[in-house]
């Protein structure tokens, strides 16, 4: 994987078909983890909290400065039909530099903060451990969006 | 059905990468704005419109900067 790569969990394929996620109206967040666990598409029942098999919130970086517990929200999330594909997109993520920011952000776990089980959708690879006390941190989602689905 | 297809994002993008993203995001925001308009979701419509304005202003600032350099 490379820095910036986004991967959705296999579990999401089940969750989205069971109505766990409304990716347009639910609050979708990106929680930053310290890299204790390397997420993979196959990670078992990933959550941002208890109730599943893998609880990424227990590996959250220490909140402080401009990083609040639970991580930033993907604001203005939308699902639109674009060129025959249902595209999930949202505002980019930004954490401005602050001396009290976490210093060891390695992965971004995209999860549903509205869902009772805080089910995770996917993750972003930061490429390396990021020290956000030393500079601003931002994620610009791909021009094509965060994720899409189309007919085979 | 095929999916999900995910795309690589950019960590700490430069100005050019931000501009490319701005243009694509504005196009998608237009679709989302139409959807919010049709559903009568005023709160969402307002938020999406503000984000579109912010992106447009970002592009305009970049265009102004390029114009100054050229001239």
Short mmCIF file of C-alpha atoms in Angstrom, two decimals:
data_model
loop_
_atom_site.label_atom_id
_atom_site.label_comp_id
_atom_site.label_asym_id
_atom_site.label_seq_id
_atom_site.Cartn_x
_atom_site.Cartn_y
_atom_site.Cartn_z
CA UNK A 1 0.00 0.00 0.00
CA UNK A 2 1.01 3.57 -0.50
CA UNK A 3 0.33 6.73 1.44
CA UNK A 4 -3.18 7.93 0.75
CA UNK A 5 -4.58 4.60 -0.35
CA UNK A 6 -8.15 4.01 0.76
CA UNK A 7 -9.44 0.48 1.32
CA UNK A 8 -12.92 -0.57 2.37
CA UNK A 9 -13.37 -3.51 4.71
CA UNK A 10 -14.94 -6.75 3.50
CA UNK A 11 -17.33 -6.41 6.44
CA UNK A 12 -18.67 -3.21 4.85
CA UNK A 13 -20.02 -5.32 1.97
CA UNK A 14 -22.28 -7.03 4.48
CA UNK A 15 -23.07 -4.00 6.61
CA UNK A 16 -24.12 -1.79 3.72
CA UNK A 17 -26.53 -4.47 2.44
CA UNK A 18 -27.99 -4.91 5.91
CA UNK A 19 -28.76 -1.21 6.15
CA UNK A 20 -26.15 -0.40 8.78
CA UNK A 21 -24.94 2.60 6.81
CA UNK A 22 -26.67 5.53 5.22
CA UNK A 23 -23.54 7.12 3.86
CA UNK A 24 -25.27 10.37 3.02
CA UNK A 25 -27.17 11.09 6.24
CA UNK A 26 -25.07 9.32 8.88
CA UNK A 27 -22.13 11.02 10.55
CA UNK A 28 -18.99 9.49 9.07
CA UNK A 29 -15.72 10.17 10.86
CA UNK A 30 -12.05 9.38 10.46
CA UNK A 31 -10.45 8.20 13.68
CA UNK A 32 -6.65 8.25 13.79
CA UNK A 33 -4.86 5.20 15.16
CA UNK A 34 -1.28 4.65 16.28
CA UNK A 35 -0.58 1.64 14.08
CA UNK A 36 -0.72 -1.05 16.76
CA UNK A 37 -2.93 -3.01 14.37
CA UNK A 38 -2.37 -2.82 10.63
CA UNK A 39 -5.86 -2.74 9.11
CA UNK A 40 -6.63 -4.87 6.07
CA UNK A 41 -9.71 -5.43 3.93
CA UNK A 42 -10.09 -8.75 5.72
CA UNK A 43 -9.97 -7.32 9.25
CA UNK A 44 -12.73 -9.04 11.15
CA UNK A 45 -15.84 -7.00 12.07
CA UNK A 46 -13.99 -3.70 12.51
CA UNK A 47 -15.54 -1.08 14.78
CA UNK A 48 -14.72 2.18 16.50
CA UNK A 49 -15.81 0.76 19.82
CA UNK A 50 -16.87 -2.48 21.39
CA UNK A 51 -19.34 -4.95 19.91
CA UNK A 52 -17.35 -6.29 17.01
CA UNK A 53 -14.14 -8.25 16.73
CA UNK A 54 -11.64 -5.45 16.16
CA UNK A 55 -11.96 -2.26 18.19
CA UNK A 56 -9.80 0.40 16.60
CA UNK A 57 -10.81 3.06 19.11
CA UNK A 58 -8.58 1.36 21.67
CA UNK A 59 -5.64 2.30 19.44
CA UNK A 60 -6.63 5.92 18.96
CA UNK A 61 -3.88 8.49 19.16
CA UNK A 62 -4.02 10.64 22.29
CA UNK A 63 -6.50 13.46 21.58
CA UNK A 64 -5.21 16.98 22.05
CA UNK A 65 -4.74 20.29 20.30
CA UNK A 66 -6.81 20.31 17.13
CA UNK A 67 -7.50 16.58 17.19
CA UNK A 68 -10.61 15.71 19.21
CA UNK A 69 -11.46 12.24 20.48
CA UNK A 70 -13.11 10.20 17.75
CA UNK A 71 -11.46 12.15 14.98
CA UNK A 72 -12.72 14.67 12.42
CA UNK A 73 -16.02 14.31 10.56
CA UNK A 74 -16.24 13.90 6.81
CA UNK A 75 -18.61 16.85 6.41
CA UNK A 76 -21.11 17.25 3.59
CA UNK A 77 -21.00 13.54 2.85
CA UNK A 78 -22.98 12.66 -0.23
CA UNK A 79 -23.86 9.74 -2.45
CA UNK A 80 -24.52 10.74 -6.02
CA UNK A 81 -25.07 8.92 -9.29
CA UNK A 82 -22.16 9.93 -11.49
CA UNK A 83 -21.54 8.30 -14.85
CA UNK A 84 -23.48 5.19 -13.91
CA UNK A 85 -21.74 4.82 -10.56
CA UNK A 86 -22.95 5.56 -7.06
CA UNK A 87 -20.18 7.74 -5.66
CA UNK A 88 -19.55 8.40 -1.98
CA UNK A 89 -17.69 11.65 -1.37
CA UNK A 90 -17.31 14.33 1.27
CA UNK A 91 -15.26 17.27 2.40
CA UNK A 92 -11.55 16.82 2.82
CA UNK A 93 -10.01 16.31 6.25
CA UNK A 94 -7.73 18.85 7.87
CA UNK A 95 -6.04 19.08 11.26
CA UNK A 96 -4.14 22.32 11.73
CA UNK A 97 -0.75 22.24 13.40
CA UNK A 98 -0.78 22.56 17.17
CA UNK A 99 1.88 21.78 19.73
CA UNK A 100 -0.59 19.57 21.60
CA UNK A 101 -1.62 17.54 18.54
CA UNK A 102 -0.97 13.79 18.45
CA UNK A 103 2.49 12.88 17.22
CA UNK A 104 1.93 9.33 16.01
CA UNK A 105 -1.00 9.11 13.58
CA UNK A 106 -0.47 6.13 11.30
CA UNK A 107 -3.89 5.07 9.95
CA UNK A 108 -7.23 6.75 9.47
CA UNK A 109 -10.19 4.52 10.25
CA UNK A 110 -13.33 5.62 8.44
CA UNK A 111 -16.30 4.72 10.61
CA UNK A 112 -19.98 5.39 11.09
CA UNK A 113 -20.48 7.45 14.23
CA UNK A 114 -24.26 7.31 13.88
CA UNK A 115 -24.48 3.51 13.76
CA UNK A 116 -25.03 2.04 17.20
CA UNK A 117 -22.14 -0.34 16.66
CA UNK A 118 -19.79 2.36 15.32
CA UNK A 119 -19.12 0.05 12.38
CA UNK A 120 -16.03 0.86 10.34
CA UNK A 121 -16.25 1.33 6.58
CA UNK A 122 -12.61 1.40 5.58
CA UNK A 123 -9.27 2.96 6.23
CA UNK A 124 -6.67 5.37 4.87
CA UNK A 125 -2.96 4.63 4.85
CA UNK A 126 -0.91 7.62 6.04
CA UNK A 127 2.27 5.98 4.77
CA UNK A 128 4.19 6.60 7.98
CA UNK A 129 3.65 7.83 11.49
CA UNK A 130 2.64 11.49 11.23
CA UNK A 131 3.62 14.09 13.82
CA UNK A 132 0.82 16.65 13.71
CA UNK A 133 2.55 18.83 16.31
CA UNK A 134 5.15 19.66 13.67
CA UNK A 135 2.84 20.74 10.85
CA UNK A 136 -0.65 20.76 9.40
CA UNK A 137 -2.13 17.47 8.31
CA UNK A 138 -4.70 17.03 5.59
CA UNK A 139 -6.32 14.39 3.44
CA UNK A 140 -7.60 15.42 0.01
CA UNK A 141 -9.89 12.68 -1.20
CA UNK A 142 -9.38 11.54 -4.75
CA UNK A 143 -10.95 13.62 -7.52
CA UNK A 144 -13.09 10.54 -8.25
CA UNK A 145 -14.40 10.48 -4.69
CA UNK A 146 -13.81 8.23 -1.71
CA UNK A 147 -15.60 5.13 -2.94
CA UNK A 148 -17.97 4.09 -5.71
CA UNK A 149 -20.01 1.16 -6.92
CA UNK A 150 -21.26 0.39 -10.38
CA UNK A 151 -22.83 -2.45 -12.34
CA UNK A 152 -20.47 -5.24 -13.26
CA UNK B 1 -22.63 -5.65 -8.85
CA UNK B 2 -19.01 -4.67 -8.67
CA UNK B 3 -17.60 -2.82 -5.76
CA UNK B 4 -16.60 -1.10 -3.74
CA UNK B 5 -14.03 0.71 -5.83
CA UNK B 6 -11.85 2.94 -3.73
CA UNK B 7 -9.44 5.65 -4.79
CA UNK B 8 -6.13 6.83 -3.45
CA UNK B 9 -6.36 10.07 -1.55
CA UNK B 10 -3.53 12.55 -1.14
CA UNK B 11 -1.90 13.16 2.22
CA UNK B 12 -0.86 16.80 2.65
CA UNK B 13 -1.64 17.82 -0.96
CA UNK B 14 0.12 20.66 -2.75
CA UNK B 15 -1.69 23.55 -4.41
CA UNK B 16 -2.03 21.80 -7.76
CA UNK B 17 -3.47 18.66 -6.17
CA UNK B 18 -5.91 20.80 -4.18
CA UNK B 19 -7.04 22.57 -7.35
CA UNK B 20 -7.64 19.28 -9.18
CA UNK B 21 -9.64 18.05 -6.23
CA UNK B 22 -11.58 21.35 -6.01
CA UNK B 23 -12.73 21.09 -9.63
CA UNK B 24 -13.88 17.50 -9.27
CA UNK B 25 -15.51 18.14 -5.93
CA UNK B 26 -17.46 21.11 -7.29
CA UNK B 27 -18.89 18.91 -10.05
CA UNK B 28 -19.98 16.32 -7.50
CA UNK B 29 -21.31 19.00 -5.15
CA UNK B 30 -23.54 20.20 -7.99
CA UNK B 31 -25.10 16.72 -8.12
CA UNK B 32 -25.50 16.68 -4.35
CA UNK B 33 -27.02 20.18 -4.40
CA UNK B 34 -29.57 19.09 -7.00
CA UNK B 35 -30.42 16.09 -4.87
CA UNK B 36 -30.82 18.21 -1.72
CA UNK B 37 -32.95 20.70 -3.66
CA UNK B 38 -35.26 17.98 -4.95
CA UNK B 39 -35.64 16.45 -1.49
CA UNK B 40 -36.25 19.83 0.15
CA UNK B 41 -33.41 19.33 2.63
CA UNK B 42 -32.64 23.00 3.27
CA UNK B 43 -30.01 22.39 5.93
CA UNK B 44 -28.02 20.07 3.68
CA UNK B 45 -28.51 22.39 0.72
CA UNK B 46 -27.08 25.32 2.68
CA UNK B 47 -24.06 23.35 3.86
CA UNK B 48 -23.33 21.98 0.40
CA UNK B 49 -23.68 25.42 -1.16
CA UNK B 50 -21.25 26.91 1.38
CA UNK B 51 -18.73 24.19 0.59
CA UNK B 52 -19.13 24.84 -3.13
CA UNK B 53 -18.56 28.56 -2.54
CA UNK B 54 -15.46 27.82 -0.47
CA UNK B 55 -14.04 25.62 -3.24
CA UNK B 56 -14.85 28.21 -5.91
CA UNK B 57 -13.14 30.93 -3.86
CA UNK B 58 -10.10 28.70 -3.47
CA UNK B 59 -9.92 28.23 -7.24
CA UNK B 60 -10.44 31.94 -7.85
CA UNK B 61 -7.59 32.81 -5.47
CA UNK B 62 -5.34 30.42 -7.36
CA UNK B 63 -6.45 31.83 -10.72
CA UNK B 64 -5.76 35.39 -9.49
CA UNK B 65 -2.29 34.32 -8.37
CA UNK B 66 -1.54 32.75 -11.76
CA UNK B 67 -2.86 35.87 -13.51
CA UNK B 68 -0.51 38.06 -11.46
CA UNK B 69 2.45 35.86 -12.31
CA UNK B 70 1.65 35.88 -16.03
CA UNK B 71 1.16 39.64 -16.09
#
